[in-house]
Coordinates of C-alpha atoms in Angstrom, one line a residue:
Chain X
X30 CA -4.9 2.0 -5.1
X31 CA -5.4 3.6 -1.8
X32 CA -8.7 5.5 -0.9
X33 CA -8.9 8.6 1.1
X34 CA -12.8 9.0 0.9
X35 CA -15.6 9.3 -0.7
X36 CA -18.9 11.0 -1.7
X37 CA -22.5 10.4 0.1
X38 CA -23.6 10.9 -3.4
X39 CA -23.0 10.0 -6.9
X40 CA -24.8 12.8 -9.2
X41 CA -21.8 15.4 -9.0
X42 CA -21.9 19.0 -10.2
X43 CA -19.1 20.4 -11.3
X44 CA -17.6 24.0 -12.3
X45 CA -14.9 25.2 -14.7
X46 CA -14.0 28.7 -12.7
X47 CA -11.1 29.4 -15.5
X48 CA -9.3 28.4 -18.6
X49 CA -5.9 27.7 -19.6
X50 CA -4.4 30.2 -21.8
X51 CA -2.8 27.4 -24.0
X52 CA -5.9 25.8 -24.8
X53 CA -9.0 27.5 -27.1
X54 CA -11.7 27.3 -24.5
X55 CA -13.6 25.1 -26.8
X56 CA -10.8 22.7 -26.5
X57 CA -10.2 22.4 -22.7
X58 CA -13.4 22.6 -22.0
X59 CA -14.1 19.4 -23.9
X60 CA -10.9 17.9 -21.8
X61 CA -12.1 18.3 -18.9
X62 CA -15.5 17.1 -19.7
X63 CA -14.0 13.8 -21.2
X64 CA -11.8 13.7 -18.1
X65 CA -14.8 13.3 -15.4
X66 CA -16.7 11.0 -18.7
X67 CA -13.9 8.4 -17.8
X68 CA -14.6 8.0 -14.2
X69 CA -18.9 8.0 -15.2
X70 CA -18.4 4.8 -17.3
X71 CA -17.1 2.8 -15.5
X72 CA -18.9 3.8 -12.3
X73 CA -22.7 5.0 -11.6
X74 CA -21.3 8.1 -10.8
X75 CA -23.0 11.5 -12.9
X76 CA -21.5 14.5 -13.5
X77 CA -23.3 17.7 -14.3
X78 CA -21.5 20.9 -15.2
X79 CA -23.1 24.6 -13.9
X80 CA -21.8 27.5 -15.2
X81 CA -23.0 29.8 -12.2
X82 CA -22.7 29.3 -8.2
X83 CA -21.7 26.4 -5.9
X84 CA -20.5 23.1 -8.0
X85 CA -19.3 20.1 -5.6
X86 CA -16.1 20.3 -8.0
X87 CA -14.4 23.4 -8.9
X88 CA -11.6 23.4 -11.6
X89 CA -9.4 25.8 -11.7
X90 CA -6.4 27.3 -13.1
X91 CA -3.6 29.4 -10.6
X92 CA 0.2 30.1 -11.0
X93 CA 2.6 30.0 -8.5
X94 CA 0.8 31.6 -5.3
X95 CA -3.2 31.8 -5.1
X96 CA -4.7 34.1 -2.3
X97 CA -8.0 30.8 -2.4
X98 CA -5.2 28.1 -2.5
X99 CA -2.2 27.4 0.4
X100 CA -0.3 24.7 -1.7
X101 CA 1.5 27.4 -4.3
X102 CA 2.6 25.4 -7.8
X103 CA 6.3 25.5 -9.3
X104 CA 6.0 26.7 -12.7
X105 CA 6.4 24.9 -15.2
X106 CA 7.3 20.8 -14.6
X107 CA 7.7 19.4 -11.0
X108 CA 4.4 19.3 -9.6
X109 CA 1.5 20.0 -12.4
X110 CA -1.3 19.8 -10.4
X111 CA -3.9 18.9 -6.9
X112 CA -7.4 18.3 -6.4
X113 CA -8.7 17.7 -2.8
X114 CA -10.2 15.0 -1.1
X115 CA -14.2 14.4 -0.7
X116 CA -16.1 15.8 0.5
X117 CA -14.0 19.1 -0.5
X118 CA -13.9 19.7 -4.8
X119 CA -11.1 22.0 -5.1
X120 CA -8.6 20.8 -8.7
X121 CA -6.4 23.1 -9.2
X122 CA -3.9 22.9 -12.1
X123 CA -0.8 24.8 -12.6
X124 CA -1.2 27.5 -15.1
X125 CA 2.7 27.8 -16.0
X126 CA 2.2 24.7 -17.8
X127 CA 2.0 24.2 -21.0
X128 CA -1.5 22.5 -21.9
X129 CA -2.1 20.7 -24.5
X130 CA -4.7 17.9 -26.4
X131 CA -4.3 15.8 -28.5
X132 CA -0.2 15.9 -29.1
X133 CA 2.8 14.7 -27.3
X134 CA 3.4 18.0 -26.7
X135 CA 3.4 19.7 -23.4
X136 CA 1.4 18.4 -21.0
X137 CA -2.2 16.4 -21.8
X138 CA -4.9 18.1 -19.8
X139 CA -7.3 15.7 -20.4
X140 CA -5.3 12.9 -19.0
X141 CA -4.3 15.1 -15.6
X142 CA -8.0 16.4 -15.2
X143 CA -9.0 12.9 -15.2
X144 CA -6.1 12.2 -12.4
X145 CA -6.9 14.3 -10.8
X146 CA -10.8 14.3 -10.8
X147 CA -9.9 11.3 -9.5
X148 CA -8.3 12.4 -6.4
X149 CA -11.8 14.8 -6.0
X150 CA -13.8 11.8 -5.6
X151 CA -11.4 9.9 -3.2
X152 CA -9.1 7.6 -4.9
X153 CA -4.9 7.7 -3.2
X154 CA -2.3 6.9 -5.6
X155 CA -2.0 4.1 -7.3
X156 CA 1.3 2.0 -6.8
X157 CA 0.7 0.4 -10.5
X158 CA 3.1 2.8 -12.6
X159 CA 0.9 2.6 -15.6
X160 CA -2.3 3.5 -13.6
X161 CA -3.5 6.8 -14.4
X162 CA -3.8 7.0 -10.8
X163 CA 0.5 7.1 -10.4
X164 CA 2.3 10.0 -9.4
X165 CA 3.6 10.4 -12.2
X166 CA 2.8 11.7 -15.3
X167 CA 3.1 9.1 -18.3
X168 CA 3.4 11.2 -21.0
X169 CA 0.2 11.7 -23.8
X170 CA -1.4 8.2 -24.7
X171 CA -4.1 8.7 -27.4
X172 CA -5.3 5.7 -27.0
X173 CA -5.6 6.1 -23.0
X174 CA -7.8 3.8 -21.2
X175 CA -8.3 3.9 -17.4
X176 CA -5.6 1.0 -16.0
X177 CA -7.4 -2.1 -14.1
X178 CA -6.4 -0.7 -10.8
X179 CA -8.1 2.4 -11.6
X180 CA -11.2 1.3 -12.7
X181 CA -11.3 -1.7 -9.3
X182 CA -10.5 1.6 -6.9
X183 CA -13.6 3.3 -8.2
X184 CA -15.9 0.6 -7.8
X185 CA -14.2 0.1 -4.6
X186 CA -15.9 3.6 -4.0
X187 CA -19.6 3.2 -5.5
X188 CA -19.9 0.2 -6.9
X189 CA -20.1 -1.0 -10.7
X190 CA -21.3 0.9 -13.6
X191 CA -24.3 -0.7 -14.0
X192 CA -26.6 -0.1 -18.3
X193 CA -29.8 -0.7 -16.9
X194 CA -29.1 1.4 -13.6
X195 CA -28.1 4.3 -15.6
X196 CA -31.2 4.4 -17.8
X197 CA -32.9 4.3 -14.5
X198 CA -31.3 6.9 -12.9
X199 CA -31.8 9.0 -16.6
X200 CA -35.5 7.9 -16.0
X201 CA -35.6 9.2 -12.4
X202 CA -33.9 12.5 -12.8
X203 CA -36.6 13.7 -15.5
X204 CA -39.1 12.0 -13.6
X205 CA -38.6 12.5 -9.9
X206 CA -40.2 9.8 -9.3
X207 CA -38.9 7.7 -6.6
X208 CA -37.2 4.5 -7.5
X209 CA -38.5 1.3 -5.7
X210 CA -35.6 0.0 -4.0
X211 CA -34.6 -3.2 -2.0
X212 CA -34.2 -2.2 1.7
X213 CA -30.3 -3.6 2.7
X214 CA -30.2 -4.9 5.6
X215 CA -29.8 -2.9 9.0
X216 CA -26.6 -1.4 9.1
X217 CA -24.4 -3.7 11.9
X218 CA -22.7 -2.1 15.1
X219 CA -19.5 -3.8 14.9
X220 CA -18.7 -3.3 18.6
X221 CA -21.9 -4.9 19.5
X222 CA -23.3 -7.4 16.3
X223 CA -22.9 -11.6 16.3
X224 CA -20.9 -11.9 13.1
X225 CA -21.6 -14.2 10.1
X226 CA -18.5 -14.5 8.9
X227 CA -14.5 -13.9 9.9
X228 CA -11.9 -14.1 7.8
X229 CA -8.0 -13.1 7.2
X230 CA -8.1 -12.3 4.2
X231 CA -5.1 -11.1 1.2
X232 CA -2.2 -8.6 2.8
X233 CA -3.6 -10.1 6.0
X234 CA -6.9 -7.7 6.1
X235 CA -9.1 -9.3 8.9
X236 CA -12.1 -8.9 7.7
X237 CA -15.9 -9.2 9.1
X238 CA -19.0 -9.7 7.9
X239 CA -22.3 -9.0 9.4
X240 CA -25.9 -8.7 7.1
X241 CA -24.9 -7.0 3.9
X242 CA -22.3 -5.8 5.5
X243 CA -18.6 -6.1 5.1
X244 CA -15.5 -4.5 7.4
X245 CA -12.3 -4.3 8.2
X246 CA -10.7 -5.0 12.1
X247 CA -7.0 -2.8 12.4
X248 CA -5.7 -2.2 15.9
X249 CA -7.2 0.8 15.7
X250 CA -10.9 -0.4 16.1
X251 CA -13.6 -1.3 13.0
X252 CA -13.2 0.6 9.7
X253 CA -15.7 1.8 8.0
X254 CA -18.7 -0.2 6.7
X255 CA -19.1 -1.7 3.2
X256 CA -22.0 -3.4 1.3
X257 CA -20.7 -6.9 0.8
X258 CA -21.5 -6.7 -3.0
X259 CA -19.7 -3.6 -3.3
X260 CA -16.6 -5.1 -3.1
X261 CA -16.8 -9.0 -3.8
X262 CA -19.5 -7.4 -7.3
X263 CA -22.0 -10.9 -7.2
X264 CA -22.0 -12.0 -3.7
X265 CA -24.6 -11.6 -1.6
X266 CA -25.1 -10.6 2.0
X267 CA -26.1 -12.9 5.2
X268 CA -23.1 -15.6 4.1
X269 CA -23.2 -19.0 6.3
X270 CA -19.1 -18.7 6.1
X271 CA -16.1 -17.1 4.8
X272 CA -12.2 -18.6 4.2
X273 CA -9.4 -17.3 2.3
X274 CA -6.7 -19.5 1.4
X275 CA -2.6 -18.1 0.9
X276 CA -2.3 -21.8 -0.6
X277 CA -4.5 -20.9 -3.5
X278 CA -4.8 -17.2 -3.2
X279 CA -8.8 -18.3 -3.6
X280 CA -11.4 -16.6 -1.0
X281 CA -14.6 -19.2 -1.1
X282 CA -17.8 -17.4 0.5
X283 CA -20.2 -20.0 1.4
X284 CA -24.6 -19.5 1.8
X285 CA -27.3 -21.9 2.3
X286 CA -26.6 -24.6 -1.0
X287 CA -24.0 -22.5 -2.3
X288 CA -20.3 -21.8 -2.5
X289 CA -18.3 -18.7 -4.9
X290 CA -14.4 -18.1 -5.6
X291 CA -12.9 -15.6 -5.6
X292 CA -9.6 -14.1 -6.3
X293 CA -9.1 -10.8 -4.7
X294 CA -12.2 -9.2 -5.4
X295 CA -13.1 -10.8 -9.2
X296 CA -15.2 -13.7 -9.1
X297 CA -13.8 -16.4 -10.9
X298 CA -15.5 -18.1 -13.3
X299 CA -18.2 -20.8 -13.4
X300 CA -19.1 -19.4 -9.7
X301 CA -21.4 -19.5 -8.1
X302 CA -21.4 -23.2 -7.9
X303 CA -24.0 -26.1 -6.2
X304 CA -22.2 -27.0 -3.1
X305 CA -22.6 -31.3 -3.3
X306 CA -20.6 -33.0 -1.0
X307 CA -20.5 -31.3 2.6
X308 CA -24.1 -29.6 3.4
X309 CA -25.3 -26.6 3.2
X310 CA -26.0 -23.5 5.4
X311 CA -22.3 -24.5 6.8
X312 CA -21.6 -22.3 10.3
X313 CA -17.8 -21.3 9.6
X314 CA -14.5 -22.4 7.9
X315 CA -11.0 -21.9 8.5
X316 CA -7.7 -21.9 6.9
X317 CA -4.9 -24.2 8.8
X318 CA -1.6 -23.7 7.8
X319 CA -0.1 -26.5 9.8
X320 CA -1.5 -28.8 7.2
X321 CA -2.5 -26.0 4.3
X322 CA -6.1 -27.3 4.4
X323 CA -9.6 -25.5 4.6
X324 CA -12.1 -26.7 7.2
X325 CA -15.3 -26.4 6.7
X326 CA -18.2 -26.6 10.2
X327 CA -21.5 -27.6 11.0
X328 CA -23.4 -27.9 13.9
X329 CA -20.8 -30.4 15.5
X330 CA -19.0 -31.4 12.8
X331 CA -16.2 -30.9 10.6
X332 CA -15.3 -31.3 7.1
X333 CA -10.9 -31.0 6.5
X334 CA -10.9 -29.9 2.4
X335 CA -7.7 -30.4 0.3
X336 CA -8.4 -27.2 -2.2
X337 CA -6.0 -29.1 -4.7
X338 CA -6.8 -32.8 -4.7
X339 CA -10.5 -34.3 -4.8
X340 CA -10.9 -35.0 -1.2
X341 CA -12.5 -37.7 0.1
X342 CA -15.3 -37.0 2.8
X343 CA -16.6 -40.6 3.5
X344 CA -15.4 -39.9 6.8
X345 CA -16.8 -36.2 7.5
X346 CA -18.0 -34.8 9.3
X347 CA -16.4 -35.9 12.1
X348 CA -16.8 -34.0 15.4
X349 CA -15.3 -30.5 16.0
X350 CA -13.9 -31.7 19.9
X351 CA -12.0 -34.5 18.5
X352 CA -9.8 -31.7 17.0
X353 CA -10.9 -28.2 18.4
X354 CA -11.1 -28.6 22.0
X355 CA -13.2 -26.8 24.4
X356 CA -14.5 -24.7 21.1
X357 CA -18.9 -24.6 20.8
X358 CA -20.6 -26.3 18.6
X359 CA -22.6 -24.5 15.9
X360 CA -19.8 -21.6 15.3
X361 CA -20.6 -17.8 13.7
X362 CA -17.1 -17.7 12.7
X363 CA -13.6 -19.1 12.8
X364 CA -10.6 -18.3 11.3
X365 CA -7.0 -18.6 11.7
X366 CA -5.2 -15.6 12.8
X367 CA -1.7 -13.6 11.5
X368 CA -1.0 -14.5 14.5
X369 CA -0.6 -18.2 14.5
X370 CA -3.8 -18.8 16.7
X371 CA -7.0 -19.8 14.9
X372 CA -10.0 -18.1 16.8
X373 CA -13.5 -19.4 17.0
X374 CA -16.4 -16.7 17.4
X375 CA -20.2 -17.6 18.5
X376 CA -22.9 -14.8 19.5
X377 CA -20.8 -12.1 21.5
X378 CA -18.3 -14.3 22.5
X379 CA -14.5 -15.8 21.1
X380 CA -12.3 -18.4 22.0
X381 CA -8.8 -18.4 21.1
X382 CA -6.7 -22.0 20.9
X383 CA -3.6 -22.8 21.8
X384 CA -1.1 -24.6 19.9
X385 CA -2.0 -27.6 21.0
X386 CA -5.4 -26.5 19.7
X387 CA -7.3 -26.6 23.3
X388 CA -9.4 -23.1 24.6
X389 CA -6.2 -21.0 25.7
X390 CA -7.0 -19.6 29.4
X391 CA -9.1 -16.4 30.0
X392 CA -11.7 -17.2 27.4
X393 CA -14.0 -16.9 26.0
X394 CA -14.2 -12.9 25.8
X395 CA -16.2 -10.4 24.8
X396 CA -15.7 -9.7 21.1
X397 CA -15.5 -6.1 21.6
X398 CA -12.3 -7.0 22.9
X399 CA -11.4 -8.8 19.0
X400 CA -13.0 -5.5 17.5
X401 CA -10.6 -2.7 19.7
X402 CA -13.9 -1.6 20.9
X403 CA -13.6 1.1 23.6
X404 CA -16.9 0.3 26.4
X405 CA -18.9 3.0 26.3
X406 CA -19.6 5.1 29.9
X407 CA -22.6 6.3 30.5
X408 CA -22.3 9.5 30.3
X409 CA -20.3 9.2 26.7
X410 CA -22.2 8.3 23.5
X411 CA -19.4 8.6 21.2
X412 CA -16.0 7.7 22.4
X413 CA -12.7 8.2 20.3
X414 CA -12.8 4.3 18.5
X415 CA -16.2 3.7 19.0
X416 CA -18.5 3.1 15.9
X417 CA -22.0 3.9 17.0
X418 CA -24.8 3.6 14.5
X419 CA -24.9 7.2 13.9
X420 CA -21.1 7.8 12.9
X421 CA -21.5 4.8 10.4
X422 CA -24.2 6.9 9.1
X423 CA -21.7 9.8 8.0
X424 CA -19.7 7.1 6.3
X425 CA -22.0 5.4 4.2
X426 CA -24.2 5.6 1.7
X427 CA -27.0 4.0 2.6
X428 CA -28.9 3.6 -0.8
X429 CA -29.1 0.6 -2.6
X430 CA -26.1 0.5 -5.2
X431 CA -26.9 -0.2 -8.7
X432 CA -24.9 -3.8 -8.5
X433 CA -27.4 -4.5 -5.3
X434 CA -30.8 -3.9 -6.8
X435 CA -29.5 -6.3 -9.5
X436 CA -28.6 -8.9 -6.9
X437 CA -31.3 -8.4 -4.8
Chain Y
X4 CA 28.2 8.1 -2.9
X5 CA 28.3 11.0 -0.5
X6 CA 25.6 13.6 -1.9
X7 CA 26.5 17.4 -2.3
X8 CA 24.7 19.2 0.5
X9 CA 22.5 21.2 -2.3
X10 CA 20.9 17.6 -4.0
X11 CA 20.7 16.3 -0.2
X12 CA 18.4 19.2 0.3
X13 CA 16.3 18.5 -2.8
X14 CA 16.1 14.7 -2.1
X15 CA 15.4 15.7 1.1
X16 CA 13.1 18.2 0.5
X17 CA 11.0 15.8 -2.3
X18 CA 10.9 12.8 0.6
X19 CA 9.2 14.7 2.6
X20 CA 6.9 16.9 0.5
X21 CA 5.7 13.4 -1.2
X22 CA 5.1 11.5 2.4
X23 CA 8.2 9.4 2.4
X24 CA 9.7 11.6 5.1
X25 CA 8.1 12.2 8.2
X26 CA 8.4 15.6 9.6
X27 CA 9.0 15.5 13.2
X28 CA 6.2 17.5 15.1
X29 CA 9.2 18.6 18.0
X30 CA 12.6 19.4 17.4
X31 CA 14.9 19.7 14.9
X32 CA 14.6 18.4 11.5
X33 CA 18.1 15.7 11.4
X34 CA 17.1 12.4 9.6
X35 CA 19.4 9.9 10.5
X36 CA 20.7 8.2 7.5
X37 CA 18.7 5.0 7.9
X38 CA 15.8 6.9 7.8
X39 CA 16.6 8.3 4.2
X40 CA 18.1 5.0 3.2
X41 CA 14.4 3.8 4.0
X42 CA 12.7 6.6 2.6
X43 CA 14.9 5.7 -0.9
X44 CA 14.2 2.4 -0.8
X45 CA 9.9 3.0 -0.3
X46 CA 10.2 5.2 -3.3
X47 CA 12.3 3.0 -5.0
X48 CA 9.6 0.4 -4.2
X49 CA 7.0 2.1 -5.4
X50 CA 8.7 3.7 -8.5
X51 CA 10.3 0.4 -10.0
X52 CA 13.3 1.4 -9.9
X53 CA 16.1 -1.3 -8.3
X54 CA 15.8 -0.8 -4.7
X55 CA 18.8 0.1 -3.1
X56 CA 18.4 2.8 -0.7
X57 CA 21.0 5.0 -2.5
X58 CA 20.5 7.7 -4.7
X59 CA 21.1 7.0 -7.9
X60 CA 20.5 7.8 -11.6
X61 CA 17.9 6.1 -12.2
X62 CA 16.0 7.3 -8.7
X63 CA 17.5 11.0 -9.8
X64 CA 16.1 11.2 -13.1
X65 CA 12.2 9.6 -11.7
X66 CA 12.2 12.9 -9.4
X67 CA 12.9 15.0 -11.9
X68 CA 9.3 13.9 -13.7
X69 CA 6.4 15.7 -13.7
X70 CA 3.9 14.3 -10.7
X71 CA 0.6 15.6 -9.4
X72 CA 1.7 17.0 -6.1
X73 CA -0.8 15.0 -3.7
X74 CA 1.4 13.0 -1.1
X75 CA 2.6 9.3 -1.6
X76 CA 1.1 7.0 0.3
X77 CA 4.3 4.9 0.1
X78 CA 6.1 5.0 3.2
X79 CA 6.8 1.8 5.3
X80 CA 3.8 2.7 7.7
X81 CA 1.5 3.1 5.3
X82 CA 2.4 -0.5 3.8
X83 CA 2.3 -2.7 7.1

């Protein structure tokens, strides 16, 4: 799935501005209601229909040209509908289509509406041709269900549906009493924070962790911040270490005396487990592609771990300086990156190691270089590329999600 | 097989409309053959079709299917 944006609230209104002539109003309205229900059944979203006035999401049918829409339609077939990404809210259907429900004839309004509402909620097109969010209409399906990729996408944006939280939200709406929520840790500034962990994850994505938040690092700077538990369900914040192994496809997260294993964003059965054979409260972890082993760091020592074989840890921990020359003890984070180099992070500095595993000349450097943050000048508070606390606030909903409440 | 000018235009329209080809901001729209081949490869890959970069019957049929009007994110740049 691809994410295009998100609403900063989870309780949304919608309004049906007009209906197609090919379906009875009650049938068409039921199809549109069901389209919203697919999403609200897997994510902590609620949708309330309004019959007048402004609505967050507005559904309408128009022909080839509309004075209210700059994107024309093209008659029967071809383009069926289009929608705007958050937080715009327009959802338009081609009035020239033969909209139907409960039959293989024509175009199923419920399924197309669910697809377009997916866009309105922030989902882009999926590469899974069987997913609802695939760009091409796959035809009427009497027992339609969301594809796992659709579910993963919407939950990456809004978190997972929690039955208890749903009840709680219902009560809140009725009584207007504010819920007692556990506050997340302060939102870090990626350009100035000290890190908990770093990881070169699946598909070459670099993840940085701090407190309850995680973000990706790209050539153009830090990406938007997400709650850790919104991406990896069941994972707490304030991690000690994180490491992804391309050898096994496993991601291991360490915190205290526990280890979590995920494949992608799904926790493996039986986890979290107690960390038994290495010391708790690790500092960092990395995967070294040269020998396909995971290295765990604590204090001045390290353990070398083979994920697929019973490792004899009796000769560990060994001194870090024996293998990685010039790196600090008690690193905050470590990883081998896609350029083939090994990096260590501590405080606001990072070290790069050369092929002989010695610290390269010119290091340590400031983490702002790593994050691709531009330096701030005294008269400029928000340079392009900077992620200032104020700009991140606009991206994120800081309200703890239902999943967070359970975890906390 | 070389495409007729009408079909070539239709293919280019499709690839442009759905984001597989990027219209240059300056100058005339004159795509190189390798740009079109690359765009077709991305479309075929995203559509679970045999990836040839050529306009074959499967690709032609796929492009005729009804679909959403939003762009696809599947060009090589976005994949990267």
